Amino acid sequence: LSILNFLEPGRAEADFGRFPVKSVIRNIYTLFSRSEIPIAADDQEIMDLFDPSTPLPPWFSEEDLSTYASLYEKSGFRYALQVPYRSAKVETGLSDVKVTVPALLIVGEQDYFLKFPGMENYIRKGVVKNFVPNLETVYIPEGSHFMHEQIPEKVNQLIIEFLDKQSI
């Protein structure tokens, strides 16, 4: 699975480096806003799935693409890869960690992430609540992996409603 290749420092950066930054961003948004898991063959990398004729998602404009590309041209992709992919295996010395404060998980029903083996059951059957007991989960039927950009008004409203319910 190509996404797991992101765990290996340097591999994704080399893959991304074969293309202009704008093409990389276009590919990420077209591939990862779908409900299927993007899978490259054993002899491919994720950017090999790039198809420049695939239109951007309707909620992501050419202006958005240019803005994001200009930011990543300055910063590169290392930090974007570090946080969700590479930091998960960092040893912290902590055990039996639980998040005990109220938390909100907004899940897009069309998010490819739900198709990872066991992930949908982990969330829907409440296994995640073993680690985050005060978790409120909201499902958005039309939501993709980028639903905060796809339907920001709905996501913002859910966050505001959640925060309004918390006593500070």
PDB file of C-alpha atoms in Angstrom:
ATOM      1  CA  LEU A   1       0.000   0.000   0.000  1.00  0.00           C
ATOM      2  CA  SER A   2       1.599   3.230  -1.133  1.00  0.00           C
ATOM      3  CA  ILE A   3       0.431   5.300   1.820  1.00  0.00           C
ATOM      4  CA  LEU A   4       2.396   3.040   4.155  1.00  0.00           C
ATOM      5  CA  ASN A   5       5.479   3.909   2.112  1.00  0.00           C
ATOM      6  CA  PHE A   6       5.118   7.410   3.579  1.00  0.00           C
ATOM      7  CA  LEU A   7       6.427   5.946   6.853  1.00  0.00           C
ATOM      8  CA  GLU A   8       9.889   5.539   5.355  1.00  0.00           C
ATOM      9  CA  PRO A   9      11.751   8.880   5.558  1.00  0.00           C
ATOM     10  CA  GLY A  10      12.849  10.088   2.147  1.00  0.00           C
ATOM     11  CA  ARG A  11      10.738   7.706   0.068  1.00  0.00           C
ATOM     12  CA  ALA A  12       7.665   9.917  -0.372  1.00  0.00           C
ATOM     13  CA  GLU A  13       9.854  12.990  -0.737  1.00  0.00           C
ATOM     14  CA  ALA A  14      11.713  11.267  -3.608  1.00  0.00           C
ATOM     15  CA  ASP A  15       8.414  10.209  -5.154  1.00  0.00           C
ATOM     16  CA  PHE A  16       6.947  13.709  -4.865  1.00  0.00           C
ATOM     17  CA  GLY A  17      10.195  15.270  -6.094  1.00  0.00           C
ATOM     18  CA  ARG A  18       9.707  13.736  -9.546  1.00  0.00           C
ATOM     19  CA  PHE A  19       6.819  16.133 -10.214  1.00  0.00           C
ATOM     20  CA  PRO A  20       6.144  19.845  -9.929  1.00  0.00           C
ATOM     21  CA  VAL A  21       4.652  20.704  -6.525  1.00  0.00           C
ATOM     22  CA  LYS A  22       1.373  21.753  -8.121  1.00  0.00           C
ATOM     23  CA  SER A  23       1.037  18.306  -9.741  1.00  0.00           C
ATOM     24  CA  VAL A  24       1.683  16.614  -6.392  1.00  0.00           C
ATOM     25  CA  ILE A  25      -1.016  18.671  -4.671  1.00  0.00           C
ATOM     26  CA  ARG A  26      -3.456  18.013  -7.546  1.00  0.00           C
ATOM     27  CA  ASN A  27      -2.771  14.301  -7.301  1.00  0.00           C
ATOM     28  CA  ILE A  28      -3.210  14.234  -3.522  1.00  0.00           C
ATOM     29  CA  TYR A  29      -6.545  16.020  -3.715  1.00  0.00           C
ATOM     30  CA  THR A  30      -7.892  13.956  -6.600  1.00  0.00           C
ATOM     31  CA  LEU A  31      -6.748  10.607  -5.179  1.00  0.00           C
ATOM     32  CA  PHE A  32      -7.519  11.105  -1.505  1.00  0.00           C
ATOM     33  CA  SER A  33     -10.920  12.772  -1.862  1.00  0.00           C
ATOM     34  CA  ARG A  34     -12.366   9.553  -3.300  1.00  0.00           C
ATOM     35  CA  SER A  35     -13.942   6.767  -1.267  1.00  0.00           C
ATOM     36  CA  GLU A  36     -11.544   4.109  -2.591  1.00  0.00           C
ATOM     37  CA  ILE A  37      -8.106   3.544  -1.083  1.00  0.00           C
ATOM     38  CA  PRO A  38      -5.531   4.640  -3.679  1.00  0.00           C
ATOM     39  CA  ILE A  39      -3.226   1.665  -4.170  1.00  0.00           C
ATOM     40  CA  ALA A  40      -0.181   1.617  -6.397  1.00  0.00           C
ATOM     41  CA  ALA A  41       1.274  -1.633  -7.714  1.00  0.00           C
ATOM     42  CA  ASP A  42       4.396  -3.095  -6.080  1.00  0.00           C
ATOM     43  CA  ASP A  43       6.582  -1.451  -8.727  1.00  0.00           C
ATOM     44  CA  GLN A  44       4.862   1.943  -8.407  1.00  0.00           C
ATOM     45  CA  GLU A  45       4.745   4.882  -6.032  1.00  0.00           C
ATOM     46  CA  ILE A  46       1.645   6.924  -5.237  1.00  0.00           C
ATOM     47  CA  MET A  47       2.574   9.682  -7.704  1.00  0.00           C
ATOM     48  CA  ASP A  48       2.625   7.091 -10.498  1.00  0.00           C
ATOM     49  CA  LEU A  49      -1.168   7.126 -10.178  1.00  0.00           C
ATOM     50  CA  PHE A  50      -1.178  10.778 -11.259  1.00  0.00           C
ATOM     51  CA  ASP A  51      -3.582  11.446 -14.098  1.00  0.00           C
ATOM     52  CA  PRO A  52      -3.485  15.115 -15.128  1.00  0.00           C
ATOM     53  CA  SER A  53      -6.834  14.765 -16.907  1.00  0.00           C
ATOM     54  CA  THR A  54      -8.645  13.972 -13.639  1.00  0.00           C
ATOM     55  CA  PRO A  55     -10.543  17.087 -12.612  1.00  0.00           C
ATOM     56  CA  LEU A  56     -10.105  18.592  -9.191  1.00  0.00           C
ATOM     57  CA  PRO A  57     -12.916  17.925  -6.725  1.00  0.00           C
ATOM     58  CA  PRO A  58     -15.649  20.558  -7.267  1.00  0.00           C
ATOM     59  CA  TRP A  59     -14.959  22.168  -3.875  1.00  0.00           C
ATOM     60  CA  PHE A  60     -11.215  22.611  -4.567  1.00  0.00           C
ATOM     61  CA  SER A  61     -10.531  25.375  -7.072  1.00  0.00           C
ATOM     62  CA  GLU A  62      -7.552  26.084  -9.306  1.00  0.00           C
ATOM     63  CA  GLU A  63      -6.949  29.092  -7.036  1.00  0.00           C
ATOM     64  CA  ASP A  64      -6.847  26.772  -3.999  1.00  0.00           C
ATOM     65  CA  LEU A  65      -4.424  24.541  -5.862  1.00  0.00           C
ATOM     66  CA  SER A  66      -2.132  27.454  -6.698  1.00  0.00           C
ATOM     67  CA  THR A  67      -2.215  28.734  -3.121  1.00  0.00           C
ATOM     68  CA  TYR A  68      -1.382  25.328  -1.632  1.00  0.00           C
ATOM     69  CA  ALA A  69       1.330  24.730  -4.215  1.00  0.00           C
ATOM     70  CA  SER A  70       2.980  28.068  -3.416  1.00  0.00           C
ATOM     71  CA  LEU A  71       3.030  27.175   0.297  1.00  0.00           C
ATOM     72  CA  TYR A  72       4.489  23.703  -0.241  1.00  0.00           C
ATOM     73  CA  GLU A  73       7.068  25.086  -2.667  1.00  0.00           C
ATOM     74  CA  LYS A  74       8.402  27.085   0.290  1.00  0.00           C
ATOM     75  CA  SER A  75       8.068  24.452   3.039  1.00  0.00           C
ATOM     76  CA  GLY A  76       8.364  21.134   1.244  1.00  0.00           C
ATOM     77  CA  PHE A  77       6.417  18.046   2.303  1.00  0.00           C
ATOM     78  CA  ARG A  78       8.565  16.744   5.172  1.00  0.00           C
ATOM     79  CA  TYR A  79       6.420  18.135   8.020  1.00  0.00           C
ATOM     80  CA  ALA A  80       3.167  17.156   6.316  1.00  0.00           C
ATOM     81  CA  LEU A  81       4.467  13.587   6.152  1.00  0.00           C
ATOM     82  CA  GLN A  82       5.974  13.617   9.646  1.00  0.00           C
ATOM     83  CA  VAL A  83       2.879  14.381  11.675  1.00  0.00           C
ATOM     84  CA  PRO A  84       0.262  11.882  10.532  1.00  0.00           C
ATOM     85  CA  TYR A  85       2.486   9.129   9.196  1.00  0.00           C
ATOM     86  CA  ARG A  86       5.905   9.041  10.799  1.00  0.00           C
ATOM     87  CA  SER A  87       5.175  10.269  14.318  1.00  0.00           C
ATOM     88  CA  ALA A  88       2.776   7.401  15.079  1.00  0.00           C
ATOM     89  CA  LYS A  89       5.701   5.060  15.754  1.00  0.00           C
ATOM     90  CA  VAL A  90       7.703   7.472  17.915  1.00  0.00           C
ATOM     91  CA  GLU A  91       8.383   5.936  21.319  1.00  0.00           C
ATOM     92  CA  THR A  92       7.085   8.192  24.082  1.00  0.00           C
ATOM     93  CA  GLY A  93       7.636   5.951  27.082  1.00  0.00           C
ATOM     94  CA  LEU A  94       3.949   6.256  27.939  1.00  0.00           C
ATOM     95  CA  SER A  95       1.666   3.248  28.323  1.00  0.00           C
ATOM     96  CA  ASP A  96      -2.086   2.822  28.566  1.00  0.00           C
ATOM     97  CA  VAL A  97      -2.624   6.364  27.307  1.00  0.00           C
ATOM     98  CA  LYS A  98      -6.176   7.659  27.355  1.00  0.00           C
ATOM     99  CA  VAL A  99      -7.648  10.940  26.243  1.00  0.00           C
ATOM    100  CA  THR A 100     -10.095  11.764  29.034  1.00  0.00           C
ATOM    101  CA  VAL A 101     -11.268  15.206  27.994  1.00  0.00           C
ATOM    102  CA  PRO A 102     -14.361  15.465  25.794  1.00  0.00           C
ATOM    103  CA  ALA A 103     -13.417  14.946  22.155  1.00  0.00           C
ATOM    104  CA  LEU A 104     -15.177  15.170  18.815  1.00  0.00           C
ATOM    105  CA  LEU A 105     -14.513  12.936  15.824  1.00  0.00           C
ATOM    106  CA  ILE A 106     -16.164  13.986  12.591  1.00  0.00           C
ATOM    107  CA  VAL A 107     -16.093  11.135  10.100  1.00  0.00           C
ATOM    108  CA  GLY A 108     -16.825  11.441   6.394  1.00  0.00           C
ATOM    109  CA  GLU A 109     -18.725   8.391   5.188  1.00  0.00           C
ATOM    110  CA  GLN A 110     -16.921   8.707   1.837  1.00  0.00           C
ATOM    111  CA  ASP A 111     -13.444   8.853   3.425  1.00  0.00           C
ATOM    112  CA  TYR A 112     -11.157   6.166   1.993  1.00  0.00           C
ATOM    113  CA  PHE A 113      -9.662   5.851   5.491  1.00  0.00           C
ATOM    114  CA  LEU A 114     -12.736   3.899   6.643  1.00  0.00           C
ATOM    115  CA  LYS A 115     -11.795   1.153   4.169  1.00  0.00           C
ATOM    116  CA  PHE A 116      -8.517   0.334   5.890  1.00  0.00           C
ATOM    117  CA  PRO A 117      -8.898  -3.131   7.454  1.00  0.00           C
ATOM    118  CA  GLY A 118     -10.593  -2.863  10.829  1.00  0.00           C
ATOM    119  CA  MET A 119     -10.898   0.934  10.824  1.00  0.00           C
ATOM    120  CA  GLU A 120     -14.652   1.152  10.294  1.00  0.00           C
ATOM    121  CA  ASN A 121     -15.330  -1.359  13.084  1.00  0.00           C
ATOM    122  CA  TYR A 122     -12.805   0.387  15.327  1.00  0.00           C
ATOM    123  CA  ILE A 123     -14.800   3.596  15.042  1.00  0.00           C
ATOM    124  CA  ARG A 124     -18.407   2.391  14.556  1.00  0.00           C
ATOM    125  CA  LYS A 125     -18.340  -0.367  17.191  1.00  0.00           C
ATOM    126  CA  GLY A 126     -16.796   2.006  19.725  1.00  0.00           C
ATOM    127  CA  VAL A 127     -13.427   0.299  20.225  1.00  0.00           C
ATOM    128  CA  VAL A 128     -11.857   3.749  19.955  1.00  0.00           C
ATOM    129  CA  LYS A 129     -13.739   4.695  23.139  1.00  0.00           C
ATOM    130  CA  ASN A 130     -11.375   2.421  25.067  1.00  0.00           C
ATOM    131  CA  PHE A 131      -8.763   5.099  24.418  1.00  0.00           C
ATOM    132  CA  VAL A 132     -11.004   8.172  24.202  1.00  0.00           C
ATOM    133  CA  PRO A 133     -13.925   7.432  26.545  1.00  0.00           C
ATOM    134  CA  ASN A 134     -15.566  10.854  26.167  1.00  0.00           C
ATOM    135  CA  LEU A 135     -15.590  10.728  22.380  1.00  0.00           C
ATOM    136  CA  GLU A 136     -18.555  12.003  20.432  1.00  0.00           C
ATOM    137  CA  THR A 137     -18.586  10.733  16.850  1.00  0.00           C
ATOM    138  CA  VAL A 138     -20.567  12.385  14.067  1.00  0.00           C
ATOM    139  CA  TYR A 139     -20.869  10.895  10.588  1.00  0.00           C
ATOM    140  CA  ILE A 140     -21.325  13.049   7.508  1.00  0.00           C
ATOM    141  CA  PRO A 141     -22.700  10.956   4.619  1.00  0.00           C
ATOM    142  CA  GLU A 142     -21.177  13.060   1.823  1.00  0.00           C
ATOM    143  CA  GLY A 143     -17.928  13.774   3.675  1.00  0.00           C
ATOM    144  CA  SER A 144     -14.594  12.829   2.111  1.00  0.00           C
ATOM    145  CA  HIS A 145     -11.126  12.771   3.671  1.00  0.00           C
ATOM    146  CA  PHE A 146     -10.985  16.541   3.145  1.00  0.00           C
ATOM    147  CA  MET A 147     -14.462  17.354   4.441  1.00  0.00           C
ATOM    148  CA  HIS A 148     -13.170  20.353   6.399  1.00  0.00           C
ATOM    149  CA  GLU A 149     -12.499  21.875   2.977  1.00  0.00           C
ATOM    150  CA  GLN A 150     -15.350  20.175   1.147  1.00  0.00           C
ATOM    151  CA  ILE A 151     -18.115  21.306   3.513  1.00  0.00           C
ATOM    152  CA  PRO A 152     -16.491  23.769   5.936  1.00  0.00           C
ATOM    153  CA  GLU A 153     -19.760  25.336   7.100  1.00  0.00           C
ATOM    154  CA  LYS A 154     -21.107  21.971   8.258  1.00  0.00           C
ATOM    155  CA  VAL A 155     -17.837  20.964   9.942  1.00  0.00           C
ATOM    156  CA  ASN A 156     -17.514  24.357  11.651  1.00  0.00           C
ATOM    157  CA  GLN A 157     -21.115  24.159  12.877  1.00  0.00           C
ATOM    158  CA  LEU A 158     -20.493  20.717  14.387  1.00  0.00           C
ATOM    159  CA  ILE A 159     -17.361  21.987  16.138  1.00  0.00           C
ATOM    160  CA  ILE A 160     -19.178  25.052  17.506  1.00  0.00           C
ATOM    161  CA  GLU A 161     -22.089  22.923  18.741  1.00  0.00           C
ATOM    162  CA  PHE A 162     -19.649  20.535  20.424  1.00  0.00           C
ATOM    163  CA  LEU A 163     -17.774  23.361  22.097  1.00  0.00           C
ATOM    164  CA  ASP A 164     -21.014  25.005  23.227  1.00  0.00           C
ATOM    165  CA  LYS A 165     -21.932  21.783  25.092  1.00  0.00           C
ATOM    166  CA  GLN A 166     -18.688  21.786  27.077  1.00  0.00           C
ATOM    167  CA  SER A 167     -18.539  23.431  30.477  1.00  0.00           C
ATOM    168  CA  ILE A 168     -15.404  25.425  30.961  1.00  0.00           C
TER     169      ILE A 168
END
